[in-house]
JSON list of C-alpha atoms and ligand atoms in Angstrom, two decimals:
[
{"chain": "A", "resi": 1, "resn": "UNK", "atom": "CA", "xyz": [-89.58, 96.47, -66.61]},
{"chain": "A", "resi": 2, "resn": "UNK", "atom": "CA", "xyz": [-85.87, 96.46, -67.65]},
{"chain": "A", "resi": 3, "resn": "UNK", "atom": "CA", "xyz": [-84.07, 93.45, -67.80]},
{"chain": "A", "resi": 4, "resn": "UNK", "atom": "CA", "xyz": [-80.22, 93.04, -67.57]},
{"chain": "A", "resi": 5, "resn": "UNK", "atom": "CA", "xyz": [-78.35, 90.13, -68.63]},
{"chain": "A", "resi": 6, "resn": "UNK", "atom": "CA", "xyz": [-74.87, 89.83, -68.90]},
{"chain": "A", "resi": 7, "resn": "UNK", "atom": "CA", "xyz": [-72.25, 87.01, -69.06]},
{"chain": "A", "resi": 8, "resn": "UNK", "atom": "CA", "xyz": [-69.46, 85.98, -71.55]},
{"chain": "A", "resi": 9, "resn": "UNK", "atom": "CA", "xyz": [-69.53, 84.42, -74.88]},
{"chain": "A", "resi": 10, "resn": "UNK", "atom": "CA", "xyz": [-71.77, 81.08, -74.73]},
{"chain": "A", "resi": 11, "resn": "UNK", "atom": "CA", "xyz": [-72.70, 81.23, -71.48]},
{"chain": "A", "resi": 12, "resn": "UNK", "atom": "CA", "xyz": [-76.37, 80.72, -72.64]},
{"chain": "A", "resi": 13, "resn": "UNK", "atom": "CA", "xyz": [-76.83, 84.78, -71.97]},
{"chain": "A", "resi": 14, "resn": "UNK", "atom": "CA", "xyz": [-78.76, 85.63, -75.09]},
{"chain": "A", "resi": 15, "resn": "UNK", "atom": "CA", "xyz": [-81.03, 82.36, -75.50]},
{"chain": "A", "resi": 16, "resn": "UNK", "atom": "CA", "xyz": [-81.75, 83.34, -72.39]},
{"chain": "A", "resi": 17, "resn": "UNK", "atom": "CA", "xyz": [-82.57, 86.94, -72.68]},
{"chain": "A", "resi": 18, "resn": "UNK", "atom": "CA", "xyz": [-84.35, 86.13, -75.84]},
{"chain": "A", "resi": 19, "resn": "UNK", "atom": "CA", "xyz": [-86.35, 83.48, -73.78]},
{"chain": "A", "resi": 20, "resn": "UNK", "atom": "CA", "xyz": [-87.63, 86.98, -71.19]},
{"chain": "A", "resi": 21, "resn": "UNK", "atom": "CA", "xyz": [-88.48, 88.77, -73.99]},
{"chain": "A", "resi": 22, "resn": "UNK", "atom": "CA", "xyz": [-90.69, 86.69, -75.21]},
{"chain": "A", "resi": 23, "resn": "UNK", "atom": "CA", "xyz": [-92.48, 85.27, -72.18]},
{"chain": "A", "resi": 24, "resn": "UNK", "atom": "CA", "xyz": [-92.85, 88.98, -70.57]},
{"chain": "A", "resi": 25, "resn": "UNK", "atom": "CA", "xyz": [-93.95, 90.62, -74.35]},
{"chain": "A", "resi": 26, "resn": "UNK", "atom": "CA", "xyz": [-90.97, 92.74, -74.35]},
{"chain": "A", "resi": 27, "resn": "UNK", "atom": "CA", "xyz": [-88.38, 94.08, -77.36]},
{"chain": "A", "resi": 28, "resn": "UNK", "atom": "CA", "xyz": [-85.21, 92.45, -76.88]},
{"chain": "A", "resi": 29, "resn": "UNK", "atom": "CA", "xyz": [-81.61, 94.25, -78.11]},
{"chain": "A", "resi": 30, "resn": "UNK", "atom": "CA", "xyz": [-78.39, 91.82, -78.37]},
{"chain": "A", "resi": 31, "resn": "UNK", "atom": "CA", "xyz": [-75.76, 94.53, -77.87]},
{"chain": "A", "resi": 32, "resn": "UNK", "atom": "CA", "xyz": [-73.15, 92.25, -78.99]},
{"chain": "A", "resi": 33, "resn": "UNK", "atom": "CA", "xyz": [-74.80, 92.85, -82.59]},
{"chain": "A", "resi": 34, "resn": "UNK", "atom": "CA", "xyz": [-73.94, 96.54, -82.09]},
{"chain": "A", "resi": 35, "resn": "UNK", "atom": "CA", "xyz": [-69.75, 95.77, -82.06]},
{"chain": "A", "resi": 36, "resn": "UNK", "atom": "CA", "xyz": [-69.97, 92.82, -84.43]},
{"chain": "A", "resi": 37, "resn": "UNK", "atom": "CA", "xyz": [-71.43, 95.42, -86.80]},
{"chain": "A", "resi": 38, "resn": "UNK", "atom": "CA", "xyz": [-68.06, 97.74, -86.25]},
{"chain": "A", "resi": 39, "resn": "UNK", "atom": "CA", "xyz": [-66.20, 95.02, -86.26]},
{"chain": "A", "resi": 40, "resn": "UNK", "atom": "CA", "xyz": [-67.93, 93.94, -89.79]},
{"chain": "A", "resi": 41, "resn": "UNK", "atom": "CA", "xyz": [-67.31, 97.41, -90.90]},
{"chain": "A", "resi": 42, "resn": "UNK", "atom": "CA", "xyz": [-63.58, 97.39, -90.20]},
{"chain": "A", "resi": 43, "resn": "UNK", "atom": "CA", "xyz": [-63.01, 94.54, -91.62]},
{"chain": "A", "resi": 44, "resn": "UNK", "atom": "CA", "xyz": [-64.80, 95.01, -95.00]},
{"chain": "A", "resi": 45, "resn": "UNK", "atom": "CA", "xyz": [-63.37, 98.79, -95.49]},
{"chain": "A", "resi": 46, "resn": "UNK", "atom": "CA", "xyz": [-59.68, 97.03, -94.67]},
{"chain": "A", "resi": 47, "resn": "UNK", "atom": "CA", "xyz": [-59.50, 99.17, -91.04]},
{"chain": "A", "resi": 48, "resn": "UNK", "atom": "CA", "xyz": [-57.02, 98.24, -88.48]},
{"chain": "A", "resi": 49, "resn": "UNK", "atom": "CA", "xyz": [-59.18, 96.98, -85.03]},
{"chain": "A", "resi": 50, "resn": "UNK", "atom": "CA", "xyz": [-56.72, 98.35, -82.99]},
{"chain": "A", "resi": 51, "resn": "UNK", "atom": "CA", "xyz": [-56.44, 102.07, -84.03]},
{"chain": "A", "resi": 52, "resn": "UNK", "atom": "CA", "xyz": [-59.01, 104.07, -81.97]},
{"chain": "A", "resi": 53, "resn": "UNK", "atom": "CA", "xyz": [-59.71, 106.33, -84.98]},
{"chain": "A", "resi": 54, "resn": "UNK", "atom": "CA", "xyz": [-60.29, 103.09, -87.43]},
{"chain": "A", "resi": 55, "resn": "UNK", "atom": "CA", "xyz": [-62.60, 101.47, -85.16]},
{"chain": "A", "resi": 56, "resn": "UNK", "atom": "CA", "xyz": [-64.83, 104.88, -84.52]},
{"chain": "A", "resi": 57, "resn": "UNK", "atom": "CA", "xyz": [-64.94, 105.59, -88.22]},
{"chain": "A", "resi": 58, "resn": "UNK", "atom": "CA", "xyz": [-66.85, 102.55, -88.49]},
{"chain": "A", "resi": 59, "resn": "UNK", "atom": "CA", "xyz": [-69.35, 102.99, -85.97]},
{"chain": "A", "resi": 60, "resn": "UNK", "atom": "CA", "xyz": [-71.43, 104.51, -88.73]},
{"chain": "A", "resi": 61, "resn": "UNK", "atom": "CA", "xyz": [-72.85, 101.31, -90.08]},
{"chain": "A", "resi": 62, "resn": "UNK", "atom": "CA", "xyz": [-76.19, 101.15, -91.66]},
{"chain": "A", "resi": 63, "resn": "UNK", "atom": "CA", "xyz": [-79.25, 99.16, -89.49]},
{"chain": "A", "resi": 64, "resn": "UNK", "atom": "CA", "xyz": [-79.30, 96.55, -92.42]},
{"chain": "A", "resi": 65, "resn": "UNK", "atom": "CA", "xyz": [-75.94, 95.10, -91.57]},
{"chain": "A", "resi": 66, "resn": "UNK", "atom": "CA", "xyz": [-77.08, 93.88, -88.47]},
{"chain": "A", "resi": 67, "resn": "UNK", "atom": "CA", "xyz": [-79.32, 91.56, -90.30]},
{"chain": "A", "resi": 68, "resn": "UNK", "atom": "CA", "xyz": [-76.04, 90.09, -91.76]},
{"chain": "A", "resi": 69, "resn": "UNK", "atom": "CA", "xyz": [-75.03, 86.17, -90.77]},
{"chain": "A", "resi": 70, "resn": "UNK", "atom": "CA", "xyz": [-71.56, 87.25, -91.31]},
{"chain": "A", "resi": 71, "resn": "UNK", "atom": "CA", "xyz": [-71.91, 88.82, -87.98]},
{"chain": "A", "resi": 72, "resn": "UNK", "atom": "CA", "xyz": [-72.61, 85.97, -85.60]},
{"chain": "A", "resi": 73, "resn": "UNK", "atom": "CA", "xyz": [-68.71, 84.48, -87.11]},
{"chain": "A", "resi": 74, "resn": "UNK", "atom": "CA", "xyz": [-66.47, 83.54, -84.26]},
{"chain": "A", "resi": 75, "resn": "UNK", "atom": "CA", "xyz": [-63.44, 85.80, -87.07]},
{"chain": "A", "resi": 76, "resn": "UNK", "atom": "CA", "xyz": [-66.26, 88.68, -86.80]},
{"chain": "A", "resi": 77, "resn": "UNK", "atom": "CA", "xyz": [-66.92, 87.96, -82.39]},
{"chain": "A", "resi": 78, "resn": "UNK", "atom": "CA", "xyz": [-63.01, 87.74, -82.15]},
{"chain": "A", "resi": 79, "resn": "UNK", "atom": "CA", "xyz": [-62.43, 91.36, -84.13]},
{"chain": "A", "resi": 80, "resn": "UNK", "atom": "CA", "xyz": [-65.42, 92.87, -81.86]},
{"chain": "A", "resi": 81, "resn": "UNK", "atom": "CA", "xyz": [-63.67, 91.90, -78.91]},
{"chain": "A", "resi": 82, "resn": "UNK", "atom": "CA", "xyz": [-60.72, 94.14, -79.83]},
{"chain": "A", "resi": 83, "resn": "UNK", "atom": "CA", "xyz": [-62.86, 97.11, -81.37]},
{"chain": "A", "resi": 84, "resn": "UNK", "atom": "CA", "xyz": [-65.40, 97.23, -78.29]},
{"chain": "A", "resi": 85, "resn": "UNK", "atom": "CA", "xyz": [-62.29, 98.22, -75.94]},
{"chain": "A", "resi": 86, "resn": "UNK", "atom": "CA", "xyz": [-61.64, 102.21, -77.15]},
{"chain": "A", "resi": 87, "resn": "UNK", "atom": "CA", "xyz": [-63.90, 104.23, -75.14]},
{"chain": "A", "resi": 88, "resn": "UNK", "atom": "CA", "xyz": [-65.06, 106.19, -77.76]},
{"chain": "A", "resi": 89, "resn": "UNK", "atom": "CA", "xyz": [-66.39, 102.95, -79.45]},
{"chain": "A", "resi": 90, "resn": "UNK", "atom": "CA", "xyz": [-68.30, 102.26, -76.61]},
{"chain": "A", "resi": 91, "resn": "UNK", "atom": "CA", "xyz": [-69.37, 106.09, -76.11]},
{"chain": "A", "resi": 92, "resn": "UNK", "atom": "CA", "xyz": [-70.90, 105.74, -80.19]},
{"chain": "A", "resi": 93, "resn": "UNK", "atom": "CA", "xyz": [-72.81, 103.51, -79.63]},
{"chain": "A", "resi": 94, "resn": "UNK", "atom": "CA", "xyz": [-74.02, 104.08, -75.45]},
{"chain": "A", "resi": 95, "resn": "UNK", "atom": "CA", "xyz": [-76.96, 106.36, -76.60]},
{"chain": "A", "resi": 96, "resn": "UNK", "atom": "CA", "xyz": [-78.41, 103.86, -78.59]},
{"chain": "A", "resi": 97, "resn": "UNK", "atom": "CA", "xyz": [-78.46, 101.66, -76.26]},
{"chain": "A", "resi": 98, "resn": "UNK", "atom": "CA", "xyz": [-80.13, 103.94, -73.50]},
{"chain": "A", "resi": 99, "resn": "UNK", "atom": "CA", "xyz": [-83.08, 104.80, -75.84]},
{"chain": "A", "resi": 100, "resn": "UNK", "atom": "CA", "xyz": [-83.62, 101.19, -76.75]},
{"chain": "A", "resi": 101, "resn": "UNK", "atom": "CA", "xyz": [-83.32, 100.75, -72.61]},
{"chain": "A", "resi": 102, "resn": "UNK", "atom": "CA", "xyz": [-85.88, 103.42, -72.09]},
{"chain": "A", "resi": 103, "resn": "UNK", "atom": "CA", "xyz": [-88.43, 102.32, -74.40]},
{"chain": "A", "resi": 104, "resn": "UNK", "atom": "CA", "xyz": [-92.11, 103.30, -72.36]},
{"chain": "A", "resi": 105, "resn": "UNK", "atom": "CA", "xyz": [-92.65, 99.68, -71.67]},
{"chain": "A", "resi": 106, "resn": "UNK", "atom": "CA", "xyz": [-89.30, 98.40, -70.64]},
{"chain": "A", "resi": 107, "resn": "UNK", "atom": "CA", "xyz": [-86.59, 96.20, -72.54]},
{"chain": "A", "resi": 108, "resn": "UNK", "atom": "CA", "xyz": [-84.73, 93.30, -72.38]},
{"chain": "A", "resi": 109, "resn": "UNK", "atom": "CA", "xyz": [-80.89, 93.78, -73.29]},
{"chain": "A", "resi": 110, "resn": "UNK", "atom": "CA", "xyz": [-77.97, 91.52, -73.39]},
{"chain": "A", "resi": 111, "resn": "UNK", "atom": "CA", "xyz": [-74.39, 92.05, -73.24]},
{"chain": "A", "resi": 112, "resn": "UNK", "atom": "CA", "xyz": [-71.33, 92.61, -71.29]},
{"chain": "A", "resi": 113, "resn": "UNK", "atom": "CA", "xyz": [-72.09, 95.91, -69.54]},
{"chain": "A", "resi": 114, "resn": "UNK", "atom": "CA", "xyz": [-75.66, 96.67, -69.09]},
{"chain": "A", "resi": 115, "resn": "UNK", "atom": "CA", "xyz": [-76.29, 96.52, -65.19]},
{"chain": "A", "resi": 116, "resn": "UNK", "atom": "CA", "xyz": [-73.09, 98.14, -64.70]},
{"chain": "A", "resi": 117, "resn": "UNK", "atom": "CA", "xyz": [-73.29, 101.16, -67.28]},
{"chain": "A", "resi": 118, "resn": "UNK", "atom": "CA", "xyz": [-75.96, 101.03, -69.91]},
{"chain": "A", "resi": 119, "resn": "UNK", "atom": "CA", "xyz": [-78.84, 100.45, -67.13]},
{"chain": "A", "resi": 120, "resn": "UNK", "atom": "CA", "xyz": [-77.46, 100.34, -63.72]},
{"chain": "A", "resi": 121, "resn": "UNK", "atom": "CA", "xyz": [-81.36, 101.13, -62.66]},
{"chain": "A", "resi": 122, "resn": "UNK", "atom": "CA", "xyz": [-81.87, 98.35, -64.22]},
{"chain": "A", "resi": 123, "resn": "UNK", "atom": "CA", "xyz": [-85.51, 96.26, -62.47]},
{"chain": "A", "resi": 124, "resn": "UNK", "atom": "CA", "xyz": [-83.71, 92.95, -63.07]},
{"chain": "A", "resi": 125, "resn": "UNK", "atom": "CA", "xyz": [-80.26, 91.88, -63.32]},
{"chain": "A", "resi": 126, "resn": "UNK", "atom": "CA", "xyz": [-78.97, 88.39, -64.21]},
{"chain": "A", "resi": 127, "resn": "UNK", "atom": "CA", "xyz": [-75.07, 87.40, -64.47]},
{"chain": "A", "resi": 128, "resn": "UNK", "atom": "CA", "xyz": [-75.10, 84.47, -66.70]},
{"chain": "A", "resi": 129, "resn": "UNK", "atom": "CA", "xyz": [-71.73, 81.86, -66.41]},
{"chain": "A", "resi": 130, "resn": "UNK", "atom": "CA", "xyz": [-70.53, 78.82, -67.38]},
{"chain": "A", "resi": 131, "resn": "UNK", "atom": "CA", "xyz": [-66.98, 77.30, -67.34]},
{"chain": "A", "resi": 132, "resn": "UNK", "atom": "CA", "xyz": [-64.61, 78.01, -70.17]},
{"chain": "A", "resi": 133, "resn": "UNK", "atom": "CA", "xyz": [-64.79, 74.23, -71.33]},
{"chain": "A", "resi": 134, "resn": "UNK", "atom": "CA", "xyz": [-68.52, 73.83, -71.20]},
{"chain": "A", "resi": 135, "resn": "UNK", "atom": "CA", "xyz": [-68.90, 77.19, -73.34]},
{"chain": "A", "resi": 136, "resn": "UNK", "atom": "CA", "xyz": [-66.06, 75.83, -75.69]},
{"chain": "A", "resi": 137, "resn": "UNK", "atom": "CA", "xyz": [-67.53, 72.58, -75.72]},
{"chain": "A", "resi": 138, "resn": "UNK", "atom": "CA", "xyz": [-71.13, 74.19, -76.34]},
{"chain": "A", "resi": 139, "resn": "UNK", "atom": "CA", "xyz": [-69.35, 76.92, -78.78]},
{"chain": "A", "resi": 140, "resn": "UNK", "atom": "CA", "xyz": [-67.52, 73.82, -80.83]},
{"chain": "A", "resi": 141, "resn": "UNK", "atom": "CA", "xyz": [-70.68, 71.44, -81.20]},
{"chain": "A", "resi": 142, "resn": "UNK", "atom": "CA", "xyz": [-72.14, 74.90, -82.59]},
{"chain": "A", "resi": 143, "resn": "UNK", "atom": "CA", "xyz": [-69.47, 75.14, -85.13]},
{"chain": "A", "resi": 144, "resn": "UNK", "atom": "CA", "xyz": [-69.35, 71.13, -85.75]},
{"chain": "A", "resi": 145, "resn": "UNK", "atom": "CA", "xyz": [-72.85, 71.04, -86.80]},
{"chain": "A", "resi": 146, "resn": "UNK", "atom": "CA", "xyz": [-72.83, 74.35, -89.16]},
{"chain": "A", "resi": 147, "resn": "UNK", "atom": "CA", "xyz": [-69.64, 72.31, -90.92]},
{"chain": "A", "resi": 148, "resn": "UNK", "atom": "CA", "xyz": [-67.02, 74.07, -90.02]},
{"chain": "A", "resi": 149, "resn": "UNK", "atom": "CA", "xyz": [-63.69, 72.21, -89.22]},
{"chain": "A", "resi": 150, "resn": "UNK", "atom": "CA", "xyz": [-62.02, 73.37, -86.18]},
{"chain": "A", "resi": 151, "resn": "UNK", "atom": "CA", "xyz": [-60.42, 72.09, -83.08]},
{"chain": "A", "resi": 152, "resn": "UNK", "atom": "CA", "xyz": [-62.17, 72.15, -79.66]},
{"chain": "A", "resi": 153, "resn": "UNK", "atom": "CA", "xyz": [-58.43, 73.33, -77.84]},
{"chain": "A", "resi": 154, "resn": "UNK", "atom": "CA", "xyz": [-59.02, 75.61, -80.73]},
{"chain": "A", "resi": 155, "resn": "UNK", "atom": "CA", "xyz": [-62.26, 77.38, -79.65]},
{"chain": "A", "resi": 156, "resn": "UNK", "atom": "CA", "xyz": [-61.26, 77.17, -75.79]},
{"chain": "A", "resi": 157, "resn": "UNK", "atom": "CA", "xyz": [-58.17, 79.38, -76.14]},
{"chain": "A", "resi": 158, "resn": "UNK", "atom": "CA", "xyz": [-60.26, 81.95, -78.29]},
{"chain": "A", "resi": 159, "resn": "UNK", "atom": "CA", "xyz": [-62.89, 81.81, -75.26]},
{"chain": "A", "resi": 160, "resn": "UNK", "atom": "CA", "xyz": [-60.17, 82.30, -72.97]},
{"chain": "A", "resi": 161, "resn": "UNK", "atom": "CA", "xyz": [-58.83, 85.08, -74.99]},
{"chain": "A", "resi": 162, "resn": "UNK", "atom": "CA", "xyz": [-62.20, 86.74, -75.40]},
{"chain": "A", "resi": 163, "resn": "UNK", "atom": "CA", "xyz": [-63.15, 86.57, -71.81]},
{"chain": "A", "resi": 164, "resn": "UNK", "atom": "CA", "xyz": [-59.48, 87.85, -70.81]},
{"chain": "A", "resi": 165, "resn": "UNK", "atom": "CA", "xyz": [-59.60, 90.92, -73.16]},
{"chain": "A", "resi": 166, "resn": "UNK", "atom": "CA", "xyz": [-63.35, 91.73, -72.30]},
{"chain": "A", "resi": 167, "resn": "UNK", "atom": "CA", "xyz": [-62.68, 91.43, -68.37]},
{"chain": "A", "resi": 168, "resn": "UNK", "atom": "CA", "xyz": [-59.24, 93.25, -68.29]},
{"chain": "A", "resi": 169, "resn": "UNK", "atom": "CA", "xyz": [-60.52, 96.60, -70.38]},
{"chain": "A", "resi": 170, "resn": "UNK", "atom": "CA", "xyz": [-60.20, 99.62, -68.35]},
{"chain": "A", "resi": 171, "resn": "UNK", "atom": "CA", "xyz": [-63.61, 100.97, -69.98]},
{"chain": "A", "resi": 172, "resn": "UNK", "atom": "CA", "xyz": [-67.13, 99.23, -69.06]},
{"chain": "A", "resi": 173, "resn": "UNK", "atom": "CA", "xyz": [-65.31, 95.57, -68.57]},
{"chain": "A", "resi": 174, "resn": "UNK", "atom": "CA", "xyz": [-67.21, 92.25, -68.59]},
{"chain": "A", "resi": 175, "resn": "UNK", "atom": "CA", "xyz": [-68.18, 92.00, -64.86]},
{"chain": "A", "resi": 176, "resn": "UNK", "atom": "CA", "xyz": [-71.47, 91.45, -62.52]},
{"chain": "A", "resi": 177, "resn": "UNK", "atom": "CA", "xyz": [-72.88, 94.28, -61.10]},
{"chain": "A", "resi": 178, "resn": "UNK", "atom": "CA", "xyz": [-72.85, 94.23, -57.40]},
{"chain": "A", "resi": 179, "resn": "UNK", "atom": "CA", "xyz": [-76.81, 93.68, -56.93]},
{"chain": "A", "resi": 180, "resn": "UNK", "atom": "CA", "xyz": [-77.27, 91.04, -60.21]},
{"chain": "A", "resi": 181, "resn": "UNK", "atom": "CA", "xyz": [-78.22, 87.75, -59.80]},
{"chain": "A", "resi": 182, "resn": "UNK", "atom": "CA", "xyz": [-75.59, 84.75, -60.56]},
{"chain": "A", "resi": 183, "resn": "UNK", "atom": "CA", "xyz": [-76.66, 82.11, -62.95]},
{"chain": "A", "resi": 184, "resn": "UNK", "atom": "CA", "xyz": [-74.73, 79.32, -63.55]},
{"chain": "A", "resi": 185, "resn": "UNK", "atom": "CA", "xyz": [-75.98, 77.33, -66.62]},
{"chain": "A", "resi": 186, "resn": "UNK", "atom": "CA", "xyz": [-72.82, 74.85, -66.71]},
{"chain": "A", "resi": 187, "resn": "UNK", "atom": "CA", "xyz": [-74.80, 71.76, -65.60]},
{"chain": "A", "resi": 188, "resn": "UNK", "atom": "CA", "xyz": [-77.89, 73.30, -66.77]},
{"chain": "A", "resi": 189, "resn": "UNK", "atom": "CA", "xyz": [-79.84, 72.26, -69.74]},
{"chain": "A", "resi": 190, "resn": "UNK", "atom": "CA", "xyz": [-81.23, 75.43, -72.00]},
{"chain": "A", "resi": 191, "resn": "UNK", "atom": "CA", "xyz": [-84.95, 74.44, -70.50]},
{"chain": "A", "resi": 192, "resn": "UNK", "atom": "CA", "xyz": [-83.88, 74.53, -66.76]},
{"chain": "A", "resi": 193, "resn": "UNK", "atom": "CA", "xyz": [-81.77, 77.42, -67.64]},
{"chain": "A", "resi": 194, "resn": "UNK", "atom": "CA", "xyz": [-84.72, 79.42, -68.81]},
{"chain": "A", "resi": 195, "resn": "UNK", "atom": "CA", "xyz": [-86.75, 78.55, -66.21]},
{"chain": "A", "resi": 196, "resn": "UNK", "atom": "CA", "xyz": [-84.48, 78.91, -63.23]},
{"chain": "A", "resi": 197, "resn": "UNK", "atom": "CA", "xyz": [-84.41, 82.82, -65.25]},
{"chain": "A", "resi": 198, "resn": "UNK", "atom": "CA", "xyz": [-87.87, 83.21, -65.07]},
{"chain": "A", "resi": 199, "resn": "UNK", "atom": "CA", "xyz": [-88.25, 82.53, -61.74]},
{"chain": "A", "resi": 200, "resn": "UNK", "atom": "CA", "xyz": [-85.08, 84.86, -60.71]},
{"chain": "A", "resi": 201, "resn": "UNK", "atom": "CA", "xyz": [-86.95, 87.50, -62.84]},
{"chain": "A", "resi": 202, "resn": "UNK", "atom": "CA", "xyz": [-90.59, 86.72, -60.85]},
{"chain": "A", "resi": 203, "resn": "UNK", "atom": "CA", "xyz": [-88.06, 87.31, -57.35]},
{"chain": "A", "resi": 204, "resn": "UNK", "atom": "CA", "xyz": [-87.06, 90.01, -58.49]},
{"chain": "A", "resi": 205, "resn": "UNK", "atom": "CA", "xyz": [-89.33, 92.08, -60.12]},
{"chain": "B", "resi": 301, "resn": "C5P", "atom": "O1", "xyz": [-72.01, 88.83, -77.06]},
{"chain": "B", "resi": 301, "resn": "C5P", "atom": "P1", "xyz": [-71.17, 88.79, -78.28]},
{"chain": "B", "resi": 301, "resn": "C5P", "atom": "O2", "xyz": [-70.25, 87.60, -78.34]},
{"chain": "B", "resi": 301, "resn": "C5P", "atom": "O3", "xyz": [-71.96, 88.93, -79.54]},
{"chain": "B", "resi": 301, "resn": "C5P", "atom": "O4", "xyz": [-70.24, 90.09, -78.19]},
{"chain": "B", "resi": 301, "resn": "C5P", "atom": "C1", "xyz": [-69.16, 90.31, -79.07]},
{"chain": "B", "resi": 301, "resn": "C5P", "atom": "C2", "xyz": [-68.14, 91.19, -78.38]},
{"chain": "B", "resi": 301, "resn": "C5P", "atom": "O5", "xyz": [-68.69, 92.51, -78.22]},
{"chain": "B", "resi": 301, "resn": "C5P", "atom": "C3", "xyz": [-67.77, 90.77, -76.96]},
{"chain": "B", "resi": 301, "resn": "C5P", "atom": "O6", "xyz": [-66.68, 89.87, -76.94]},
{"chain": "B", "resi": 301, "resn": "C5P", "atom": "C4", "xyz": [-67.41, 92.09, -76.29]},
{"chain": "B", "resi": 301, "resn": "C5P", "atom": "O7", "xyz": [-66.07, 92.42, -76.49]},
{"chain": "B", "resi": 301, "resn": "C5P", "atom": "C5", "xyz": [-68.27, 93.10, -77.01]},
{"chain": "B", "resi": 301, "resn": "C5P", "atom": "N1", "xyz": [-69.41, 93.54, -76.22]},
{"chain": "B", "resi": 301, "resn": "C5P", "atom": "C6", "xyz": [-69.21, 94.53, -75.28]},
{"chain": "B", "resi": 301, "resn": "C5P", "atom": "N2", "xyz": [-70.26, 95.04, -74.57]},
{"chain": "B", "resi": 301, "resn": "C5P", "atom": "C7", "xyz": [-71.48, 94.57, -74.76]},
{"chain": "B", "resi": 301, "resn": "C5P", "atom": "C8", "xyz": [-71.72, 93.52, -75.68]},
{"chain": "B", "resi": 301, "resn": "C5P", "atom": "C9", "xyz": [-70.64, 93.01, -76.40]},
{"chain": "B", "resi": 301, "resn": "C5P", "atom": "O8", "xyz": [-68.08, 94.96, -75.09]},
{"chain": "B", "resi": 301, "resn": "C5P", "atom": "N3", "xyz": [-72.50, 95.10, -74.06]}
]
């Protein structure tokens, strides 16, 4: 079985996905990992984000990085944003993501793009969402507790920004495949979340 879920940044998406793998004993890929790791790349080598050529040249990052806190940084999401919208960033690292897909006894795989184009055969899709100010509000308490000192009007507008670049790409943008499920997690708690996935998962399958 091959589970897709999709949705923007702090929509609950990857608790969520993480949550399926587990309960149905399957590997679970965060592809978001996969362009934080460019991103990381870029801007340790001193690469400019927006050059095509600078952002492919870093697609060649060793598997340890994505072990790397650094990573899950809001300065490292923000840079991945940019880098994940040349075409042959996204064509690095699509193969990858297929194989991990086609593993014999199925996958779970989170992201921005998998029902549409990284498995649009996909046995379960799920469109994860929540309103810009409950995943800035969820984003900041995040931030808040881990010490770091920044303003909620802050985080919404990089949300906003996030979510506008991701949706408005020309190449593989943010959207819900035409036969995925819509979950709305803004009232939800990450329990009822979860299980209102499982049992869109057990209709589904
Ligand atoms: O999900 P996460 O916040 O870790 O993703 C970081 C960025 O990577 C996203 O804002 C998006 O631009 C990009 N991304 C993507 N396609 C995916 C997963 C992530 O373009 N499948």
């Amino acid at each position: 079985m091959i589970i897709a879920v999709d949705g923007p940044a702090a929509s609950g998406k990857g608790t969520i996905a993480r949550a399926l793998a587990k309960r149905y004993g399957l590997p679970h890929l965060d592809t978001g990992l996969l362009y934080r790791a460019v991103a990381a790349t870029v801007l340790r080598e001193e690469l400019d984000p927006e050059k095509e050529a600078d952002a492919v040249a870093a697609c060649d990052f060793p598997d340890s990085l994505l072990d790397d806190p650094w990573l899950r940084t809001d300065d490292v999401g923000k840079v991945a944003s940019v880098v994940s919208a040349h075409p042959l960033v996204r064509a690095s690292l699509l193969q990858r993501q297929r194989r991990f897909a086609g593993q014999p006894g199925g996958a779970v795989l989170d992201g921005r793009d998998i029902g549409t184009v990284i498995a649009p055969d996909a046995d379960v899709k799920l469109f994860v969402k929540a309103t810009p100010a409950i995943r800035a509000r969820r984003r900041h308490d995040e931030l808040r507790r881990n010490g770091a000192n920044v303003s909620y009007d802050r985080v919404l507008a990089d949300i906003r920004a996030r979510d506008e670049r991701d949706s408005r790409r020309a190449d593989a943008p943010m959207r819900q495949a035409d036969d995925a499920a819509l979950l709305d997690t803004s009232f939800l708690s990450i329990d009822a979340a979860v299980q209102r996935a499982v049992e869109l998962v057990e209709a589904r399958k």
